[in-house]
């Protein structure tokens, strides 16, 4: 059976042709004149197609009149020009077949608007709403845009491992991967004996593909990863997930400034392609979630990102330190309230903060000549705060070794990473962009749990 996608039918002018629509009933109205209007959605677009079913259809009383929200149907009919307002085409049904019923007494999605909190409890049905259908299509288009951006520039797509034996930034935030029997766990001298475990050593889910991306950048030049990463941080915030997707380009022969330039171009490019390719879905968010959404995105695309050092940022923030909950002090991390103040109040555009104190950044970032700061960069967006974190990597063997020791890490765990600096080392840089945060920004959704199909957060793993 040829299935006609609603997205295509709505643009079609082939009136009089027979079409077959397959989808789910969004609404039904029965008219006294002896016919019913069905609104059908098939996921190909946020828009529904209107179907007119007349009472002369054989199953009109027994079946069509009984259809309710959520039923799946196959409709055959003739595409006709719509006399009604709000749509150009409609389908005059010649046959309506019900495939699956959805009992209106129990079907959780009814016509009223449900809260995001409620919809999270029915993550298996929420993609059938306008909002979550739109998020899914936007997510898809943005993934495609990300690959296109890097492929157009000759970057090699790298599949970095999900299970890792190295800990990129500190073991506290990682999920352990084990086949040990946790119930009957045997200890040796009070410690878990990992020699008994699958890999004969501790293993975890990756928090970043960066270290492996560096390996490949130092052979292939420019690479990028785009995959899931895992953080066991116990933070219940509107912008943290335990499982999220990260895009991580890594470039050989590239310094911090060039990495920031690429990141700015990257963000603007993805936003631009999303505006063009997801117009109907973005219009929906602009109407129902945030009236300034599209104009904000357009503003970001046109603006030049403000660049300043961490030290300069602290100077600005310390002039208004009373406004903040967290202390503003050189050497302390910039918190999300500070990030948003810089973007939303001071500069009113994206902000790039560079050259952070080395104590608050990971060991692999290149130490500046001052010995106190590292070549780090964070890109902050209004609304969501930090969207990208990156750096120029330490390329000097001795300095890197010392940093590893300073941070109380075991150089033995990083022998292969250190080797990259012993053999053919080059200046190189990279960054990581949190995919769901960018989706949050583009859709205006206030909670990151609505930007991923099945969110994983503390105490939450139903689906
Ligand atoms: P934050 O300070 O916001 O918690 P981070 O500094 O720990 O983030 P990085 O290690 O720099 O994050 O990761 C790179 C990017 O990944 C971040 O800029 C952010 O966009 C995204 N990201 C980090 N942690 C999470 C998370 N738990 N959930 C969703 N996205 C995240
Ligand atoms: Mn960061």
Coordinates of C-alpha atoms and ligand atoms in Angstrom, one line a residue:
X1 CA 0.0 0.0 0.0
X2 CA 1.4 3.4 -1.0
X3 CA 1.5 5.6 2.0
X4 CA 1.2 9.4 1.4
X5 CA 3.0 11.5 3.9
X6 CA 0.9 14.3 5.3
X7 CA 3.8 16.7 5.0
X8 CA 3.8 16.1 1.2
X9 CA 0.0 16.1 0.8
X10 CA -0.3 19.5 2.5
X11 CA 1.9 21.0 -0.2
X12 CA 0.4 19.1 -3.1
X13 CA -1.9 20.5 -5.8
X14 CA -2.7 17.2 -7.4
X15 CA -6.4 17.5 -6.7
X16 CA -8.6 14.7 -7.7
X17 CA -5.9 12.0 -7.1
X18 CA -6.4 9.1 -4.8
X19 CA -4.3 9.1 -1.6
X20 CA -3.7 6.9 1.4
X21 CA -3.1 8.5 4.8
X22 CA -1.9 6.4 7.7
X23 CA -1.8 8.0 11.1
X24 CA -3.5 8.7 14.4
X25 CA -6.7 10.6 15.1
X26 CA -6.0 14.0 16.7
X27 CA -9.6 15.2 16.8
X28 CA -13.0 14.3 15.4
X29 CA -16.1 16.4 15.0
X30 CA -19.4 14.9 13.9
X31 CA -21.6 17.3 12.0
X32 CA -25.4 17.0 11.9
X33 CA -25.4 17.1 8.1
X34 CA -24.3 13.5 8.0
X35 CA -20.5 13.6 8.0
X36 CA -17.5 13.7 10.3
X37 CA -14.3 15.7 10.3
X38 CA -11.2 13.8 11.3
X39 CA -7.9 15.5 11.9
X40 CA -5.1 13.0 11.3
X41 CA -1.4 13.3 12.2
X42 CA 1.3 10.9 10.9
X43 CA 4.4 12.6 12.5
X44 CA 5.8 13.8 9.2
X45 CA 4.8 17.4 10.1
X46 CA 3.3 19.2 13.1
X47 CA 0.2 19.9 10.9
X48 CA -2.8 17.6 10.6
X49 CA -4.7 16.8 7.5
X50 CA -8.4 17.1 7.6
X51 CA -10.5 14.1 6.4
X52 CA -14.1 14.3 5.6
X53 CA -16.1 11.0 6.1
X54 CA -19.6 11.0 5.0
X55 CA -22.4 8.8 6.5
X56 CA -22.7 6.9 3.2
X57 CA -19.5 5.0 4.0
X58 CA -20.5 1.5 5.0
X59 CA -18.9 1.5 8.4
X60 CA -19.9 5.1 9.3
X61 CA -22.2 4.4 12.3
X62 CA -20.5 1.2 13.5
X63 CA -16.9 2.5 13.3
X64 CA -16.2 6.0 12.2
X65 CA -18.6 7.6 14.7
X66 CA -16.8 5.7 17.5
X67 CA -13.3 7.0 16.6
X68 CA -11.6 9.0 19.3
X69 CA -8.3 10.7 20.0
X70 CA -5.4 8.3 19.6
X71 CA -7.0 5.7 17.3
X72 CA -4.8 4.6 14.4
X73 CA -6.4 4.6 11.0
X74 CA -5.8 4.1 7.3
X75 CA -7.8 6.5 5.2
X76 CA -8.2 6.2 1.5
X77 CA -9.7 9.1 -0.3
X78 CA -9.5 11.9 -2.9
X79 CA -7.3 14.9 -2.3
X80 CA -9.5 18.0 -2.8
X81 CA -9.0 21.7 -2.4
X82 CA -10.4 22.8 1.0
X83 CA -13.2 25.3 1.1
X84 CA -12.5 25.8 4.8
X85 CA -10.2 28.4 6.4
X86 CA -6.8 27.3 7.8
X87 CA -6.0 24.6 5.3
X88 CA -5.4 24.4 1.6
X89 CA -6.2 20.7 1.1
X90 CA -8.3 18.0 2.6
X91 CA -9.2 14.3 1.9
X92 CA -12.7 13.2 0.9
X93 CA -12.7 9.7 2.4
X94 CA -13.7 6.7 0.3
X95 CA -12.6 4.2 3.0
X96 CA -11.7 4.6 6.6
X97 CA -10.2 1.6 8.4
X98 CA -9.5 1.5 12.1
X99 CA -6.3 -0.3 12.9
X100 CA -6.1 0.3 16.7
X101 CA -8.6 1.6 19.1
X102 CA -7.7 3.9 22.0
X103 CA -10.2 3.7 24.8
X104 CA -11.1 7.3 25.6
X105 CA -11.8 6.4 29.3
X106 CA -8.2 5.4 29.8
X107 CA -6.1 6.9 27.0
X108 CA -3.9 9.4 28.8
X109 CA -3.7 12.0 26.1
X110 CA -6.8 14.0 25.7
X111 CA -7.5 17.2 23.9
X112 CA -6.6 19.6 26.8
X113 CA -3.0 20.8 27.2
X114 CA -1.1 18.6 29.6
X115 CA 1.7 19.9 31.8
X116 CA 5.3 19.0 30.9
X117 CA 5.6 17.3 34.3
X118 CA 2.7 15.0 33.5
X119 CA 3.9 14.2 30.0
X120 CA 7.2 13.0 31.4
X121 CA 5.3 10.3 33.3
X122 CA 4.0 9.1 29.9
X123 CA 7.2 9.3 27.9
X124 CA 5.9 6.4 25.7
X125 CA 3.0 8.5 24.5
X126 CA 4.3 12.1 24.6
X127 CA 5.8 11.9 21.1
X128 CA 2.2 12.0 19.9
X129 CA 1.7 15.5 21.2
X130 CA 2.5 18.5 19.0
X131 CA 5.3 19.6 21.4
X132 CA 7.2 16.3 21.5
X133 CA 6.7 15.5 17.8
X134 CA 8.3 18.9 17.1
X135 CA 11.2 18.3 19.5
X136 CA 11.9 15.0 17.8
X137 CA 11.9 16.5 14.3
X138 CA 14.1 19.4 15.4
X139 CA 16.5 17.0 17.1
X140 CA 16.7 15.0 13.9
X141 CA 17.3 18.1 11.7
X142 CA 19.9 19.4 14.1
X143 CA 21.8 16.1 14.1
X144 CA 21.8 16.2 10.4
X145 CA 23.0 19.8 10.5
X146 CA 25.9 18.9 12.8
X147 CA 27.1 16.2 10.6
X148 CA 26.8 18.4 7.5
X149 CA 28.7 21.2 9.2
X150 CA 31.7 19.0 9.9
X151 CA 31.5 16.8 6.8
X152 CA 31.5 20.0 4.7
X153 CA 34.8 21.0 6.4
X154 CA 36.5 17.6 5.9
X155 CA 36.2 16.5 9.6
X156 CA 36.3 12.7 10.1
X157 CA 33.4 11.3 12.2
X158 CA 35.0 9.3 15.0
X159 CA 33.2 6.7 17.1
X160 CA 34.8 7.0 20.5
X161 CA 34.2 4.2 23.0
X162 CA 31.2 4.2 25.5
X163 CA 33.0 2.0 28.0
X164 CA 36.2 3.5 29.2
X165 CA 39.0 2.6 31.5
X166 CA 40.2 6.2 31.8
X167 CA 38.5 8.9 33.8
X168 CA 38.6 12.1 31.9
X169 CA 37.9 14.6 34.7
X170 CA 37.5 12.8 38.0
X171 CA 36.0 9.5 39.0
X172 CA 33.3 11.0 41.2
X173 CA 31.0 11.7 38.3
X174 CA 31.2 8.4 36.6
X175 CA 28.9 5.4 36.3
X176 CA 30.7 2.1 37.0
X177 CA 30.4 -0.7 34.5
X178 CA 30.7 -4.1 36.1
X179 CA 29.7 -7.8 35.8
X180 CA 30.7 -8.4 39.4
X181 CA 27.9 -9.9 41.5
X182 CA 27.0 -6.9 43.7
X183 CA 24.9 -9.0 46.1
X184 CA 27.7 -11.4 47.0
X185 CA 30.5 -9.0 46.4
X186 CA 33.8 -10.3 47.8
X187 CA 36.4 -7.9 49.2
X188 CA 40.1 -8.3 49.4
X189 CA 41.8 -6.3 52.2
X190 CA 38.6 -4.2 52.4
X191 CA 38.8 -3.3 48.7
X192 CA 36.8 -4.6 45.7
X193 CA 39.0 -7.0 43.7
X194 CA 38.6 -5.7 40.2
X195 CA 40.8 -8.4 38.8
X196 CA 37.7 -10.6 39.1
X197 CA 35.7 -8.1 37.0
X198 CA 35.0 -8.3 33.2
X199 CA 37.9 -6.1 32.2
X200 CA 40.1 -7.1 35.2
X201 CA 40.2 -3.4 36.1
X202 CA 37.6 -0.7 37.0
X203 CA 35.5 0.4 34.0
X204 CA 33.0 3.2 33.6
X205 CA 30.7 4.9 31.1
X206 CA 32.5 7.7 29.3
X207 CA 32.0 11.3 30.4
X208 CA 33.6 12.6 27.2
X209 CA 35.1 11.2 24.0
X210 CA 37.8 13.9 24.1
X211 CA 40.9 11.9 25.0
X212 CA 40.2 9.4 22.2
X213 CA 39.4 12.2 19.8
X214 CA 42.8 13.6 20.5
X215 CA 44.4 10.3 19.5
X216 CA 42.7 10.5 16.1
X217 CA 43.2 14.2 15.6
X218 CA 46.9 13.7 16.0
X219 CA 46.7 11.3 13.0
X220 CA 43.9 12.5 10.9
X221 CA 44.0 16.2 11.5
X222 CA 40.4 17.2 12.2
X223 CA 37.9 14.8 13.8
X224 CA 34.6 15.0 15.7
X225 CA 32.6 12.7 17.9
X226 CA 28.8 12.9 18.3
X227 CA 27.4 10.4 20.8
X228 CA 26.1 9.8 24.3
X229 CA 28.0 10.7 27.4
X230 CA 27.2 9.9 31.0
X231 CA 27.6 11.8 34.2
X232 CA 26.5 10.5 37.6
X233 CA 26.5 14.0 39.1
X234 CA 23.6 14.1 41.5
X235 CA 22.3 17.4 40.4
X236 CA 18.6 17.9 39.8
X237 CA 18.7 21.0 37.6
X238 CA 16.8 22.2 34.6
X239 CA 20.0 21.7 32.5
X240 CA 21.7 18.5 33.6
X241 CA 21.0 14.9 32.5
X242 CA 22.7 11.7 33.6
X243 CA 22.8 10.7 29.9
X244 CA 23.3 13.4 27.3
X245 CA 24.7 13.7 23.8
X246 CA 27.8 15.7 23.1
X247 CA 29.4 16.9 19.9
X248 CA 33.2 17.0 20.3
X249 CA 35.4 18.3 17.5
X250 CA 39.2 18.0 18.0
X251 CA 41.6 19.8 15.7
X252 CA 45.3 19.4 15.2
X253 CA 47.4 22.5 14.4
X254 CA 44.7 24.6 16.0
X255 CA 45.1 27.1 18.9
X256 CA 42.5 28.3 21.3
X257 CA 41.5 31.4 19.3
X258 CA 40.9 29.2 16.2
X259 CA 38.8 26.8 18.2
X260 CA 36.7 29.6 19.5
X261 CA 36.2 30.9 15.9
X262 CA 35.1 27.5 14.8
X263 CA 32.7 27.1 17.7
X264 CA 31.1 30.4 17.0
X265 CA 30.7 29.5 13.3
X266 CA 29.4 26.1 14.3
X267 CA 26.7 27.4 16.7
X268 CA 25.5 30.0 14.2
X269 CA 25.4 27.5 11.4
X270 CA 23.3 25.0 13.3
X271 CA 20.9 27.7 14.4
X272 CA 20.6 29.0 10.8
X273 CA 19.9 25.5 9.3
X274 CA 17.3 24.8 12.0
X275 CA 15.5 28.1 11.3
X276 CA 15.3 27.1 7.6
X277 CA 14.6 23.4 8.0
X278 CA 12.2 23.4 10.9
X279 CA 10.1 26.4 10.2
X280 CA 6.7 24.9 11.2
X281 CA 8.0 23.3 14.4
X282 CA 9.8 26.5 15.5
X283 CA 6.7 28.6 14.7
X284 CA 4.8 26.3 17.1
X285 CA 7.3 26.9 19.9
X286 CA 7.3 30.6 19.1
X287 CA 3.5 30.7 19.6
X288 CA 3.1 28.5 22.6
X289 CA 6.4 28.5 24.6
X290 CA 8.3 31.8 24.0
X291 CA 7.0 34.7 21.9
X292 CA 10.6 36.0 21.4
X293 CA 12.1 32.7 20.5
X294 CA 12.7 33.1 16.7
X295 CA 13.8 36.8 17.1
X296 CA 16.3 35.7 19.8
X297 CA 17.7 33.0 17.6
X298 CA 18.0 35.4 14.7
X299 CA 19.7 37.9 17.0
X300 CA 22.3 35.3 18.1
X301 CA 23.0 34.5 14.4
X302 CA 23.7 38.1 13.6
X303 CA 25.7 39.0 16.7
X304 CA 29.4 38.7 17.3
X305 CA 30.1 36.6 20.4
X306 CA 31.7 38.7 23.1
X307 CA 35.1 37.4 24.1
X308 CA 36.7 38.2 27.5
X309 CA 39.0 36.5 29.9
X310 CA 37.9 34.9 33.2
X311 CA 39.8 37.6 35.1
X312 CA 37.8 40.3 33.2
X313 CA 34.6 38.4 33.9
X314 CA 35.3 38.3 37.6
X315 CA 36.0 42.1 37.6
X316 CA 32.6 42.7 36.0
X317 CA 30.8 40.3 38.3
X318 CA 32.4 41.6 41.5
X319 CA 30.9 45.0 40.9
X320 CA 27.5 43.6 41.4
X321 CA 28.3 40.7 43.7
X322 CA 25.3 41.4 46.0
X323 CA 23.0 40.2 43.2
X324 CA 24.3 36.6 43.4
X325 CA 23.8 33.7 45.7
X326 CA 27.3 32.3 45.0
X327 CA 30.5 34.2 45.8
X328 CA 32.4 36.0 43.1
X329 CA 36.1 35.6 43.7
X330 CA 39.1 35.0 41.5
X331 CA 39.8 31.3 41.7
X332 CA 36.1 30.3 42.2
X333 CA 34.0 28.8 39.4
X334 CA 31.6 30.9 37.5
X335 CA 28.2 29.7 38.4
X336 CA 25.1 29.5 36.1
X337 CA 23.6 32.7 37.7
X338 CA 26.9 34.5 36.8
X339 CA 26.9 33.1 33.3
X340 CA 23.3 34.3 32.7
X341 CA 24.1 37.7 34.1
X342 CA 27.0 38.2 31.7
X343 CA 24.9 37.1 28.6
X344 CA 21.5 38.5 29.5
X345 CA 22.3 41.7 31.3
X346 CA 25.8 42.9 30.5
X347 CA 26.4 41.9 26.9
X348 CA 23.0 40.8 25.7
X349 CA 24.6 38.2 23.4
X350 CA 26.6 35.0 23.6
X351 CA 29.8 35.3 25.7
X352 CA 33.1 33.4 25.4
X353 CA 35.1 33.3 28.6
X354 CA 38.7 32.2 28.3
X355 CA 41.8 31.7 30.4
X356 CA 40.4 30.2 33.7
X357 CA 42.5 29.5 36.8
X358 CA 44.2 26.2 36.3
X359 CA 42.9 24.9 39.7
X360 CA 39.3 24.8 38.5
X361 CA 39.9 23.2 35.1
X362 CA 41.1 19.6 34.1
X363 CA 44.7 18.6 33.8
X364 CA 44.8 18.5 30.1
X365 CA 44.3 22.2 29.4
X366 CA 47.4 24.1 28.2
X367 CA 49.0 26.2 30.9
X368 CA 49.4 29.9 30.0
X369 CA 52.8 31.7 30.3
X370 CA 51.5 33.2 33.6
X371 CA 51.6 29.8 35.2
X372 CA 48.2 30.5 36.9
X373 CA 45.7 30.2 34.1
X374 CA 44.9 27.7 31.3
X375 CA 43.8 28.1 27.7
X376 CA 40.2 27.2 28.4
X377 CA 37.1 28.5 26.9
X378 CA 33.4 28.3 27.8
X379 CA 30.7 29.6 25.5
X380 CA 27.6 31.0 27.3
X381 CA 24.2 31.5 25.8
X382 CA 21.3 33.6 27.2
X383 CA 18.8 31.3 28.9
X384 CA 20.8 28.1 29.1
X385 CA 24.2 29.4 30.2
X386 CA 27.2 27.2 29.4
X387 CA 26.6 25.4 26.0
X388 CA 30.2 24.7 25.1
X389 CA 33.3 23.9 27.1
X390 CA 36.7 23.6 25.4
X391 CA 40.4 24.3 25.5
X392 CA 43.7 24.2 23.8
X393 CA 45.3 21.0 25.0
X394 CA 48.6 20.8 26.8
X395 CA 51.1 19.6 24.1
X396 CA 54.3 19.6 26.2
X397 CA 55.1 16.3 27.8
X398 CA 56.8 17.5 31.0
X399 CA 54.1 20.1 31.7
X400 CA 51.4 17.5 31.2
X401 CA 53.1 15.0 33.4
X402 CA 53.4 17.5 36.2
X403 CA 49.8 18.6 35.9
X404 CA 48.7 14.9 36.2
X405 CA 50.7 14.5 39.3
X406 CA 49.6 17.9 40.7
X407 CA 46.0 16.7 40.4
X408 CA 46.8 13.5 42.2
X409 CA 46.1 11.4 39.2
X410 CA 48.2 8.3 38.3
X411 CA 50.4 8.9 35.3
X412 CA 50.3 5.2 34.7
X413 CA 46.6 5.5 33.8
X414 CA 47.5 8.1 31.1
X415 CA 50.5 6.5 29.5
X416 CA 49.0 6.4 26.0
X417 CA 47.7 10.0 26.4
X418 CA 51.2 11.1 27.4
X419 CA 52.7 9.2 24.4
X420 CA 50.9 11.6 22.1
X421 CA 53.2 14.3 23.5
X422 CA 56.3 12.2 23.3
X423 CA 55.8 11.3 19.6
X424 CA 55.0 14.0 17.1
X425 CA 53.2 16.4 19.4
X426 CA 51.4 19.4 17.9
X427 CA 49.3 22.3 19.1
X428 CA 45.7 21.1 19.2
X429 CA 42.4 22.2 20.5
X430 CA 38.8 21.0 20.8
X431 CA 35.5 21.6 22.5
X432 CA 32.3 19.8 23.6
X433 CA 28.8 21.1 22.9
X434 CA 25.9 19.8 24.9
X435 CA 23.3 18.8 22.3
X436 CA 20.3 18.9 24.6
X437 CA 21.2 22.4 25.8
X438 CA 21.3 23.6 22.2
X439 CA 17.9 22.0 21.7
X440 CA 16.6 23.7 24.8
X441 CA 17.9 27.0 23.5
X442 CA 16.3 26.6 20.1
X443 CA 12.9 25.4 21.4
X444 CA 12.7 27.6 24.5
X445 CA 11.9 24.6 26.6
X446 CA 12.7 25.4 30.2
X447 CA 13.7 21.9 31.3
X448 CA 16.4 19.7 29.6
X449 CA 14.3 16.6 30.3
X450 CA 12.0 17.6 27.5
X451 CA 14.8 17.9 25.0
X452 CA 15.7 14.2 24.9
X453 CA 13.3 11.3 24.2
X454 CA 13.9 9.3 27.4
X455 CA 15.6 11.5 30.0
X456 CA 17.8 9.9 32.6
X457 CA 18.0 11.8 35.9
X458 CA 18.6 10.9 39.5
X459 CA 15.9 8.4 40.7
X460 CA 14.2 8.3 37.3
X461 CA 14.5 5.3 34.9
X462 CA 11.0 4.3 34.2
X463 CA 11.3 4.2 30.4
Ligands
LIG1 P1 28.2 22.5 33.7 O1 29.2 23.4 34.4 O2 27.1 23.3 33.0 O3 27.7 21.4 34.6 P2 30.5 21.2 32.6 O4 31.4 22.3 32.7 O5 30.5 20.1 33.6 O6 29.0 21.8 32.6 P3 31.7 20.1 30.2 O7 32.5 19.0 30.9 O8 32.5 21.3 29.9 O9 30.5 20.5 31.2 O10 30.9 19.5 29.0 C1 30.7 20.2 27.8 C2 29.3 20.6 27.5 O11 28.4 19.5 27.8 C3 28.8 21.6 28.5 O12 29.1 22.9 28.0 C4 27.3 21.4 28.4 O13 26.7 22.0 27.3 C5 27.1 20.0 28.3 N1 26.9 19.3 29.5 C6 27.7 19.0 30.6 N2 27.1 18.3 31.6 C7 25.9 18.1 31.1 C8 24.8 17.4 31.7 N3 24.9 16.8 32.9 N4 23.6 17.3 31.0 C9 23.5 17.9 29.8 N5 24.5 18.6 29.2 C10 25.7 18.7 29.9
LIG2 MN1 32.5 23.2 31.1

